[in-house]
Coordinates of C-alpha atoms in Angstrom, one line a residue:
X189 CA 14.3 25.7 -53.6
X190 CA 15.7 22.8 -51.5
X191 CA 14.9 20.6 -54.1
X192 CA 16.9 22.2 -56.6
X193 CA 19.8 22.9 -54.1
X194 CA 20.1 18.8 -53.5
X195 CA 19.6 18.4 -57.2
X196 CA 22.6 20.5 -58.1
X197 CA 24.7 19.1 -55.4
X198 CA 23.8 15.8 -56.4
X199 CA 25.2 17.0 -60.4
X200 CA 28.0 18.6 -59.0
X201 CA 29.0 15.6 -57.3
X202 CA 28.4 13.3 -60.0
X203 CA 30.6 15.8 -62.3
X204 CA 33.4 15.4 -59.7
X205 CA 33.3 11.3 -59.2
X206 CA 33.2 11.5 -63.0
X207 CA 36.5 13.3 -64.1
X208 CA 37.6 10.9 -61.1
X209 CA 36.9 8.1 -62.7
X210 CA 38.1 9.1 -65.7
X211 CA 41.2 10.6 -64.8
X212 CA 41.9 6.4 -62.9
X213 CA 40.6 5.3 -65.9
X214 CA 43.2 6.7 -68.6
X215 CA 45.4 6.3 -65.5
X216 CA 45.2 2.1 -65.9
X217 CA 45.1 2.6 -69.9
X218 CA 49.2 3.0 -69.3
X219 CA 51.1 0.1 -68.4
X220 CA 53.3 0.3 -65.3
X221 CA 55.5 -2.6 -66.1
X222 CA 58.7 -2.9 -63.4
X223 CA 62.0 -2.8 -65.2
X224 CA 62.9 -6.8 -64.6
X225 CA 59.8 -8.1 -66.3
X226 CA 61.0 -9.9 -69.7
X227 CA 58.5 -8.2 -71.8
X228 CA 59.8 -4.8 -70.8
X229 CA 62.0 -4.2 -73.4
X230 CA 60.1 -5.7 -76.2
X231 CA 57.1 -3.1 -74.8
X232 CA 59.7 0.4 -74.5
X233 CA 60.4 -0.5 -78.2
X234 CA 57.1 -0.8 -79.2
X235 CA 56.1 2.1 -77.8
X236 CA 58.9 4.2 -79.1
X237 CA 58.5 2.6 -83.0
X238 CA 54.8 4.2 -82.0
X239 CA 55.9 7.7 -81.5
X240 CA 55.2 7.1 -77.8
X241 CA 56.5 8.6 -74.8
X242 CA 58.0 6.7 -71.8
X243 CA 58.8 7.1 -68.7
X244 CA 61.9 5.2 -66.9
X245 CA 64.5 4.9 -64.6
X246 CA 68.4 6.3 -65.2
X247 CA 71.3 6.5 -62.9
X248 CA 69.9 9.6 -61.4
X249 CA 66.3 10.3 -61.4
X250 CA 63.5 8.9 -63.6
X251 CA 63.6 9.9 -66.6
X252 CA 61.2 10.8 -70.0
X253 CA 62.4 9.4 -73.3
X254 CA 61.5 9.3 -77.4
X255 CA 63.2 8.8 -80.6
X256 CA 65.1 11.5 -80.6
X257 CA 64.7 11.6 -84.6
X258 CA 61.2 11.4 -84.8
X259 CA 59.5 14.5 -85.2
X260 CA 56.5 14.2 -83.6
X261 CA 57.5 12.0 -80.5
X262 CA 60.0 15.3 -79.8
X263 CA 57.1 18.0 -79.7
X264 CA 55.0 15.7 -77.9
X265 CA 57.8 15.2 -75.4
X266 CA 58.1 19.0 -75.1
X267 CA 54.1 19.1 -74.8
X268 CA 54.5 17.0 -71.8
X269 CA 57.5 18.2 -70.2
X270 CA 55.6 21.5 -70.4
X271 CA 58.9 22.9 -72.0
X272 CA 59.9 25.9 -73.9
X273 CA 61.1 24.3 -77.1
X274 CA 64.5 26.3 -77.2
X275 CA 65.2 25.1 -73.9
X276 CA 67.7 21.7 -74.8
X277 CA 67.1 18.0 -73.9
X278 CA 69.4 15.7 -74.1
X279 CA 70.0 12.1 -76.1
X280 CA 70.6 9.2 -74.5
X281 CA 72.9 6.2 -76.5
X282 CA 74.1 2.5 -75.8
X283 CA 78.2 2.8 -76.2
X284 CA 81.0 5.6 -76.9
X285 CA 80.8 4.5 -80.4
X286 CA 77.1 5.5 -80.6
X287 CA 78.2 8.7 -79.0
X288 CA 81.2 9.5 -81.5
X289 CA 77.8 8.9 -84.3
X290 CA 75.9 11.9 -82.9
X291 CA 78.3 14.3 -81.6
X292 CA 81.7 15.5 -83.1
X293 CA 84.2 13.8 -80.2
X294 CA 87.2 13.0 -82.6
X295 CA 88.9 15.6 -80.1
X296 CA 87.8 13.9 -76.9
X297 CA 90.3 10.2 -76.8
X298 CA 88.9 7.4 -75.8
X299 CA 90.8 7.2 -72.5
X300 CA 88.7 10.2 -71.2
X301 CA 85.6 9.0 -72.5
X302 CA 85.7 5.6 -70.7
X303 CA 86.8 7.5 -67.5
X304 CA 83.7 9.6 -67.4
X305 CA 81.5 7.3 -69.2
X306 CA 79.0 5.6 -68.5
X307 CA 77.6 7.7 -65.6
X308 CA 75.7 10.6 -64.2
X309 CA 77.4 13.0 -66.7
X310 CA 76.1 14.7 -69.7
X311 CA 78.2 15.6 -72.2
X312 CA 77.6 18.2 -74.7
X313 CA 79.6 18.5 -77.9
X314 CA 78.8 19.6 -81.8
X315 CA 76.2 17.4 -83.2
X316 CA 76.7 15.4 -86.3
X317 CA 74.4 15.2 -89.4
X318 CA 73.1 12.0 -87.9
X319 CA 70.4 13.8 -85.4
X320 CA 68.3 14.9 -88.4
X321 CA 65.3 15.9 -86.1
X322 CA 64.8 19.7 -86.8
X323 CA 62.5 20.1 -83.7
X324 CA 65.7 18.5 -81.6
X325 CA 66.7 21.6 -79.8
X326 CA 66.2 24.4 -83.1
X327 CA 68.3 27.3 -81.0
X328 CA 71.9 25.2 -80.9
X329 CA 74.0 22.8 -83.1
X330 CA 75.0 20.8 -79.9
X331 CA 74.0 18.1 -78.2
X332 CA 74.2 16.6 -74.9
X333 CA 74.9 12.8 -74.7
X334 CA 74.2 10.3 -72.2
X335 CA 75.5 6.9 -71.6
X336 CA 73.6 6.4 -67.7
X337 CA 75.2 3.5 -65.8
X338 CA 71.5 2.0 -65.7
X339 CA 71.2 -1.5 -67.4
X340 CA 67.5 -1.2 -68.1
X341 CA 68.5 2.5 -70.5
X342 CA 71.2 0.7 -72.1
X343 CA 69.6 -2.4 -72.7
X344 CA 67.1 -0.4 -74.6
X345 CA 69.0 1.7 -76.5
X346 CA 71.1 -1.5 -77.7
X347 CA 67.3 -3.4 -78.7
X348 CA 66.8 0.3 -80.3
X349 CA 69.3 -0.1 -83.3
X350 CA 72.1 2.0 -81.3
X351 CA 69.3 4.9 -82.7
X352 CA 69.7 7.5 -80.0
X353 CA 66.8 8.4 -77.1
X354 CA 65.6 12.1 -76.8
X355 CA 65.9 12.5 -72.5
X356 CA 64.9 14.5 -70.0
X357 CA 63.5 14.3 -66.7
X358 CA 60.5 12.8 -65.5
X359 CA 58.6 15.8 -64.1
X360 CA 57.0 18.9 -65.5
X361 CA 59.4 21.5 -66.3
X362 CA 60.7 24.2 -62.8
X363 CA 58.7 20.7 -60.6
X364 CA 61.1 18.7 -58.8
X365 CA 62.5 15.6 -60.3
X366 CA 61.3 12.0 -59.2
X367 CA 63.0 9.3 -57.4
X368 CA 60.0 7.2 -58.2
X369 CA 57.5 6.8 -60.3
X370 CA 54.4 7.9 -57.7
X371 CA 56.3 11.3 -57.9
X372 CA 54.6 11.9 -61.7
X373 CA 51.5 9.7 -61.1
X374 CA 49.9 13.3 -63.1
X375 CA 52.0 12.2 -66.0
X376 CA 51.0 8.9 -66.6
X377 CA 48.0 9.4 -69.1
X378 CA 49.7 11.2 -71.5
X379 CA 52.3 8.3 -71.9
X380 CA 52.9 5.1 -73.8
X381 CA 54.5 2.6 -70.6
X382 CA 55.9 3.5 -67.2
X383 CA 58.8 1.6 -66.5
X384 CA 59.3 0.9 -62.8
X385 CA 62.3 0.5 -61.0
X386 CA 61.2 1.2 -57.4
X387 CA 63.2 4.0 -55.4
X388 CA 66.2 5.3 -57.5
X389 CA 68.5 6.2 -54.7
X390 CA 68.4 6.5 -51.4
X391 CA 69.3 10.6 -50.4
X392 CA 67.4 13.8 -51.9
X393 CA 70.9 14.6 -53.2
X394 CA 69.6 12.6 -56.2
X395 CA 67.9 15.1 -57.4
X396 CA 70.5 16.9 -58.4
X397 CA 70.9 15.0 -61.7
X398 CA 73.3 14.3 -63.9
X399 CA 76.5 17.0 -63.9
X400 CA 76.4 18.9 -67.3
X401 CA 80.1 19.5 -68.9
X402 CA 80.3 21.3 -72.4
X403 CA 83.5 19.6 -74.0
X404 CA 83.2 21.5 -77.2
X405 CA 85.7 23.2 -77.7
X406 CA 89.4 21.1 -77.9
X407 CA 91.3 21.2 -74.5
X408 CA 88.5 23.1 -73.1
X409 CA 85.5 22.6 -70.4
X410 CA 82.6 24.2 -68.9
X411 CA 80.5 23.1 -66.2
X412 CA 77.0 24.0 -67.5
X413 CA 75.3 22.1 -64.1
X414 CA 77.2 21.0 -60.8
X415 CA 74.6 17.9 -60.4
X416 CA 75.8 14.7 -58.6
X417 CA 78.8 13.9 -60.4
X418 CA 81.0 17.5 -60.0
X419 CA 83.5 16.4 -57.8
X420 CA 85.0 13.3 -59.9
X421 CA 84.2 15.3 -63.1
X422 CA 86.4 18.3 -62.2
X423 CA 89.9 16.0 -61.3
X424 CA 89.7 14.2 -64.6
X425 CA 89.5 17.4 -66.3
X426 CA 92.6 18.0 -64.3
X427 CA 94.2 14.7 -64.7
X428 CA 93.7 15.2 -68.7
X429 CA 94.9 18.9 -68.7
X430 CA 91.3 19.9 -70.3
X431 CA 91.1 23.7 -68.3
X432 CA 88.0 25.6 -67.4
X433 CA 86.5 28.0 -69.9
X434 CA 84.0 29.5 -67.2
X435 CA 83.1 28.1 -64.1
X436 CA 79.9 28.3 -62.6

């Protein structure tokens, strides 16, 4: 009886330093690469011509991102993010003339644009025929835009062909966001590249994200999350007359 008591500790064991092992294994199989390393940008575009996921850094928290027109890269993105599929992510673009492609803006001047943009803001407008991804948030015809105040994101999205970045946060979905890349160390297998940019920010306020404004409707807003950027979001809304549809 001993005998076969040590013998099934000893399996159990080597089960456990196994899955270990694996687990570090797949871990080293995705390239951490830090943000300043000249080959970063040529490996985020390979990875995303792939079909690959990728981790990164924004202007708020890190950040998960695909071709946003590439069907498969979106449900895998979903797969990972552990998100319901009718739940919206976000596109991320280079310039306000990438943003005027994707979402219909001709009511939103280019004064106000520039103001907010870019930033910790998402803005979410009317898409246009351009995001022809089907699996890109099925339950809603619009679209929230990014431009984050990040040069690494807009570097890449200018080396992607101004094509627009599927975006969403770095985490699984209801878990905390991450300030650095540690902070989804579980994630890192089922990506292409980890793009590290050290601690992003310095406070837990962070966290918060990007403030969400839905500027759909002409002369209209609605603050669909406070996140970090409420306060200077709500007195340009005032300076350019555009009143609140619903607060939160």
């Amino acid at each position: 009886m001993r005998r076969l008591q040590t013998s099934l500790h000893r399996l159990v064991r080597a089960h456990h330093t196994s899955s270990r092992m694996q687990h570090q294994a797949s871990e080293l199989r995705t390239p951490v690469c830090a943000v300043g390393d000249e080959a970063a940008l040529r490996l985020a575009r390979q990875c995303l011509l792939g079909g690959q996921v990728i981790a990164l850094p924004t202007d708020t928290v890190y950040g998960l991102a695909c071709d946003a027109n590439n069907e498969t890269a979106i449900q895998r993105l979903y797969e990972i993010k552990g998100r319901d599929e009718h739940k919206p992510v976000a596109i991320c673009v280079h310039n306000i003339k990438a943003l005027r492609r994707f979402g219909q803006a001709a009511h939103l001047s280019d004064e106000l644009l520039t103001r907010l943009l870019p930033g910790p803001l998402t803005i979410v407008i009317e898409r246009t025929a351009q995001l022809s991804n089907r699996f890109l948030n099925p339950s809603t015809s619009k679209i929230g835009i990014r431009i984050p105040d990040f040069n690494f994101m807009r570097d890449l999205c200018a080396v992607w062909q101004e094509q627009p970045l599927a975006l969403t946060s770095a985490n699984r979905s209801s878990a905390p966001s991450s300030l650095q890349v540690s902070e989804f160390r579980s994630l890192w297998p089922q990506l292409g590249a980890v793009f590290d940019a050290g601690r992003i920010g310095l406070t837990e306020e962070r966290r918060l994200a990007s403030t969400v404004i839905d500027l759909s409707t002409p002369g209209y807003f609605e603050i669909v999350r406070a996140g970090v950027a409420l306060k200077p979001t709500l007195s340009l809304m005032d300076e350019f007359g555009i009143r609140a549809r619903k607060m939160l």
